[in-house]
Short mmCIF file of C-alpha atoms in Angstrom, two decimals:
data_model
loop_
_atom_site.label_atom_id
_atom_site.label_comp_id
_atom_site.label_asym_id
_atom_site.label_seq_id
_atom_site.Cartn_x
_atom_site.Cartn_y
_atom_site.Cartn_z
CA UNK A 16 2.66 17.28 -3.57
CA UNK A 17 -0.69 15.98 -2.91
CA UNK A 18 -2.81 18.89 -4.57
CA UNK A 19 -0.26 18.21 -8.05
CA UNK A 20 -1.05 14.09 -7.98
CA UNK A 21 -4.40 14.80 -7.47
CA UNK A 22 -4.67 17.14 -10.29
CA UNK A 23 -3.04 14.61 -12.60
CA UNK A 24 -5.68 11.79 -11.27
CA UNK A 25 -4.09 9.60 -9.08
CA UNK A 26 -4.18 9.55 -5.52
CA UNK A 27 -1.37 9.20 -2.77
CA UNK A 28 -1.93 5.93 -0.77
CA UNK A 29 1.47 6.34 1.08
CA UNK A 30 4.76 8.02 1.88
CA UNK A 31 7.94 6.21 3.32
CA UNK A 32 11.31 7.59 3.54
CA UNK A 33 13.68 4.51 3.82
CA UNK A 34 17.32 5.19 5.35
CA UNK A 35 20.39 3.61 4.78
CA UNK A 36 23.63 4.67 2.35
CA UNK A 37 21.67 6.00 -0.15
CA UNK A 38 18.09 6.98 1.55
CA UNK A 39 15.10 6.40 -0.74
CA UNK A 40 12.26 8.23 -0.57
CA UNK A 41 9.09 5.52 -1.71
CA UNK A 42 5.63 7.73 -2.96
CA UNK A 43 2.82 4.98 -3.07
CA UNK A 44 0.25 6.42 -5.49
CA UNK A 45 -3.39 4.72 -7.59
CA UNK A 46 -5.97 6.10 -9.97
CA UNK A 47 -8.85 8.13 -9.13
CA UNK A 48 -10.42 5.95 -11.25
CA UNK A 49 -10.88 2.84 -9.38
CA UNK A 50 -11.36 1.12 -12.79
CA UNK A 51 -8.14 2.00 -13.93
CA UNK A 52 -4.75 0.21 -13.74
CA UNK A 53 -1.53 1.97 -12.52
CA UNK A 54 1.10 1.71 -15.48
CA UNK A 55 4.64 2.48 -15.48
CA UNK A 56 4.17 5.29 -17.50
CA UNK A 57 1.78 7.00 -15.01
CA UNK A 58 4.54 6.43 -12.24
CA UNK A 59 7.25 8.10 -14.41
CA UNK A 60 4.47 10.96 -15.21
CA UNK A 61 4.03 11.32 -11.32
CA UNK A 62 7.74 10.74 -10.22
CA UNK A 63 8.62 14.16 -12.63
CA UNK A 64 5.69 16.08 -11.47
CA UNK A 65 6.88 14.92 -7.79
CA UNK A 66 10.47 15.60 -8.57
CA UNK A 67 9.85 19.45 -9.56
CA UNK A 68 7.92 20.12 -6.44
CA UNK A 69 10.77 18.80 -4.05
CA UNK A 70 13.27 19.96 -6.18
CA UNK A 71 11.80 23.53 -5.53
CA UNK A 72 10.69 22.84 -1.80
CA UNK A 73 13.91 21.16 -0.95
CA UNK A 74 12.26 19.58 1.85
CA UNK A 75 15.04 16.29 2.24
CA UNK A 76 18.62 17.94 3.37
CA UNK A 77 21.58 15.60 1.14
CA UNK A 78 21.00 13.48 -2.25
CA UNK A 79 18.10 11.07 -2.38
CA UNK A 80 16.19 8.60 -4.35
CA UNK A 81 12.69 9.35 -5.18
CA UNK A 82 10.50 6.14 -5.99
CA UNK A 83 6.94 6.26 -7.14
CA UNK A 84 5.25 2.81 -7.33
CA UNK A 85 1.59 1.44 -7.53
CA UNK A 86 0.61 0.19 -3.93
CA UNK A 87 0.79 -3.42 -5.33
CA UNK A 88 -1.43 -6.51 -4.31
CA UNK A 89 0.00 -6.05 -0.84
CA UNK A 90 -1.69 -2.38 -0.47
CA UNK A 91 -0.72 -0.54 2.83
CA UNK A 92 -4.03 0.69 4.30
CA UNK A 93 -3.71 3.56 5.70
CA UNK A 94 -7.17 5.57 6.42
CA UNK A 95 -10.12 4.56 7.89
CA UNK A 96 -12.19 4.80 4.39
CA UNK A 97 -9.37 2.30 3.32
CA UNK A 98 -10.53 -0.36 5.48
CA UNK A 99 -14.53 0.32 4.33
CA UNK A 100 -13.56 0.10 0.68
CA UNK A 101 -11.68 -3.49 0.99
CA UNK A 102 -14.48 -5.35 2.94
CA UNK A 103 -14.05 -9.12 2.34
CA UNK A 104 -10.23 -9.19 1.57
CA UNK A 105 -7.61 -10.91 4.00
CA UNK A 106 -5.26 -8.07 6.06
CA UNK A 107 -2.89 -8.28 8.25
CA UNK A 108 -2.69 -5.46 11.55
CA UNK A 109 -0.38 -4.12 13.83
CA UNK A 110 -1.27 -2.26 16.62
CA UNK A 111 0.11 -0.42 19.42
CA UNK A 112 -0.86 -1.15 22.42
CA UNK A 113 -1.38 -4.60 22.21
CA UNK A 114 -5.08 -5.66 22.76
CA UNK A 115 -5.19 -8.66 24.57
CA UNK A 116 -1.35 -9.37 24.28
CA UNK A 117 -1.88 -9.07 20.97
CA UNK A 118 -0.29 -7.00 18.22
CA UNK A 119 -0.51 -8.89 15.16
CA UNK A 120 -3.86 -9.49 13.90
CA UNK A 121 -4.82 -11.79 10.27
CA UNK A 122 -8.02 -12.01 9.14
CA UNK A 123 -10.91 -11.19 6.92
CA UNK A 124 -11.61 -7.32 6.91
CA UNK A 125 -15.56 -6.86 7.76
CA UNK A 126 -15.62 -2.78 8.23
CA UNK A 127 -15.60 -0.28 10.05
CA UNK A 128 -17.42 0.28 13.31
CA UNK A 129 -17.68 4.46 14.59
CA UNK A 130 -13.49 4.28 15.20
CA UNK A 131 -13.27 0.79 15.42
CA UNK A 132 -11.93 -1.29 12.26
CA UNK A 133 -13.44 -5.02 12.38
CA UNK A 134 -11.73 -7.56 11.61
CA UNK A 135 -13.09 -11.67 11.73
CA UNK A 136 -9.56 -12.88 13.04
CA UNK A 137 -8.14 -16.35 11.37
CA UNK A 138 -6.95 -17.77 15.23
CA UNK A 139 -9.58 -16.30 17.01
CA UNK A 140 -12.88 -15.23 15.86
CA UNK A 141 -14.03 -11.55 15.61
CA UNK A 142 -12.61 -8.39 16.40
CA UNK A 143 -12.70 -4.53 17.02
CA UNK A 144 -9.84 -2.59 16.50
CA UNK A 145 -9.16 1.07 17.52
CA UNK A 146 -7.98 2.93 14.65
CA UNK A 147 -5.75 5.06 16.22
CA UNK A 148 -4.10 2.25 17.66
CA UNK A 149 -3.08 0.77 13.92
CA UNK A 150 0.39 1.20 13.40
CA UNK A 151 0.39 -0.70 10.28
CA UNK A 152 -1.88 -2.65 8.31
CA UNK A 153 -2.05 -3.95 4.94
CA UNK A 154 -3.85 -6.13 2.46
CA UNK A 155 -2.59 -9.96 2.66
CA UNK A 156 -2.58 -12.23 0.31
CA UNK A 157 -2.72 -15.97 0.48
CA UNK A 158 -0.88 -18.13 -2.02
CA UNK A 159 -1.68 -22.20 -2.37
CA UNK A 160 0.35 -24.08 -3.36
CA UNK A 161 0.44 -25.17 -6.99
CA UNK A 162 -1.85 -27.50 -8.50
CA UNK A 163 -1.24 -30.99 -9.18
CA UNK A 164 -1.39 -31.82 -13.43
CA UNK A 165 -4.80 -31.88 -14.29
CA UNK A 166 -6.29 -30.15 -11.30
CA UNK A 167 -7.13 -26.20 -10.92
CA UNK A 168 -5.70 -24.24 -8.07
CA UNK A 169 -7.63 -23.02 -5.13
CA UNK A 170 -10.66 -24.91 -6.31
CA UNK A 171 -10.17 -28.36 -4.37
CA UNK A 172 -9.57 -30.19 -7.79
CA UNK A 173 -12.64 -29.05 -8.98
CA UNK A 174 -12.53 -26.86 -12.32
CA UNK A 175 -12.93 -22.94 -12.11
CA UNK A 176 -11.67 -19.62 -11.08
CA UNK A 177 -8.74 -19.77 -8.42
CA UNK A 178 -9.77 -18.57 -4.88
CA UNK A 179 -5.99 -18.13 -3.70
CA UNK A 180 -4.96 -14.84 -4.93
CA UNK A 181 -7.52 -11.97 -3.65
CA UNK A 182 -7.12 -8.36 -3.98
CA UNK A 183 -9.48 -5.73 -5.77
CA UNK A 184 -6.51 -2.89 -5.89
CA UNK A 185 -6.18 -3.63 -10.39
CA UNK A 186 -2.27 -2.25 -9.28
CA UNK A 187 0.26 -3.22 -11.31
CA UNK A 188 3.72 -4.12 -8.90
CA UNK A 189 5.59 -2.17 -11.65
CA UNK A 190 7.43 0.92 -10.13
CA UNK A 191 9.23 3.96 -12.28
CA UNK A 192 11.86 5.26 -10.10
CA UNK A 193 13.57 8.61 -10.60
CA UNK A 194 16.70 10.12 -8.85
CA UNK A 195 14.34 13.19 -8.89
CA UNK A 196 16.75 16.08 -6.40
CA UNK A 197 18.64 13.64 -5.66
CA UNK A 198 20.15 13.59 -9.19
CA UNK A 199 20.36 17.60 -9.63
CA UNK A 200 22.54 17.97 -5.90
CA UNK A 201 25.39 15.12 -7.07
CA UNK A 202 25.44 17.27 -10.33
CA UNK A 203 25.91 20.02 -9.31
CA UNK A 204 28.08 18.69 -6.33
CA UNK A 205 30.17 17.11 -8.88
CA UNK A 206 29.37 13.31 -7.45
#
C-alpha cells in the first residue's frame, strides 16, 4: 500500500486496526508536499486506491471498515525523523520501560540526540528518551481558555496572534471513510 500512496503524493504517517463489532481499519496519511493541506477529497482518492490493493491482497480475514484520515493537529509521531521535523512543538510520550518511574512524558520537543529523542519536560526539566523505548507519542496541543470581551487569547490581554493552539502539520481533521473490502464481502455474503 505504501509504494501506491506514495505514488499518488501523500505519505503514510500511521496504521491502526481498531477492534470491536465492526473492526475499523484507520490509514493516517499527509502530503509530500509539506506546503500542502490534506482535503477530503485526497482521503477519498487514497481510501479507493487503498481499497483495491486490500481488496486484491485480502490481507484482513471477515468484513471491515477502512478509514483514511489526515493525522490531525494531534499527529501520532511515529519515526525518529518525525521528532527532528517538529522541534519546538508540545508532545506528549509513552514509553516502555519506565525511565525513572516514569512513563508519561509532556513537554517541548528539542530533537533528536544519536537514538535518543529530547524532550524539555513541563514537571521536570530536560530529557533523553530512547527511541526504541517510545510506545506512543504524539503532538499535544494546549488550549486556553477563552478570552474575556475585549481581550485576545493566549496573548495576556495584550493584542496579537494567539500562542495557544501550536502545530505546523497544515492537516485538516476531516476524514473520508470507505467500507473499502469490507463492503464487497457483505455483498457478496448477502449482509
Amino acid at each position: 500500500m505504501e509504494p501506491t500512496v506514495r505514488a499518488m503524493g501523500f505519505e503514510i504517517v500511521a496504521v491502526r486496526m481498531h477492534g470491536g463489532n465492526r473492526p475499523r481499519l484507520q490509514v493516517m496519511a499527509e502530503p509530500l508536499d509539506r506546503n500542502r493541506l490534506m482535503t477530503v477529497d485526497d482521503c477519498a482518492d487514497i481510501s479507493h486506491a487503498v481499497s483495491a490493493i486490500l481488496d486484491v491482497a485480502d490481507p484482513i480475514g471477515g468484513a471491515y471498515t477502512l478509514e483514511i484520515s489526515s493525522p490531525g493537529i494531534d499527529r501520532p509521531l511515529t519515526r525518529l525523523e518525525d521528532f527532528t521535523r517538529f522541534v519546538g512543538e508540545r508532545v506528549r510520550i509513552e514509553v516502555e520501560p519506565p525511565l525513572d518511574n516514569r512513563r508519561r512524558f509532556v513537554g517541548l520537543l528539542r530533537g533528536v540526540r544519536e537514538s535518543d529523542v529530547l524532550v524539555d519536560v513541563e514537571e521536570g526539566g530536560p530529557v533523553a528518551l530512547p527511541f526504541p523505548s517510545i510506545r506512543k507519542a504524539k503532538l499535544s496541543v494546549a488550549f486556553e481558555p477563552p478570552a474575556k470581551p475585549g481581550k485576545v487569547a493566549g496573548t495576556g490581554g495584550r493584542k496579537g496572534s494567539p500562542k495557544g493552539v501550536r502545530g505546523k502539520t497544515g492537516a485538516v481533521g476531516d476524514s473520508a471513510a470507505a467500507s473499502g473490502r469490507a463492503k464487497h464481502k457483505e455483498e457478496k455474503d448477502g449482509a
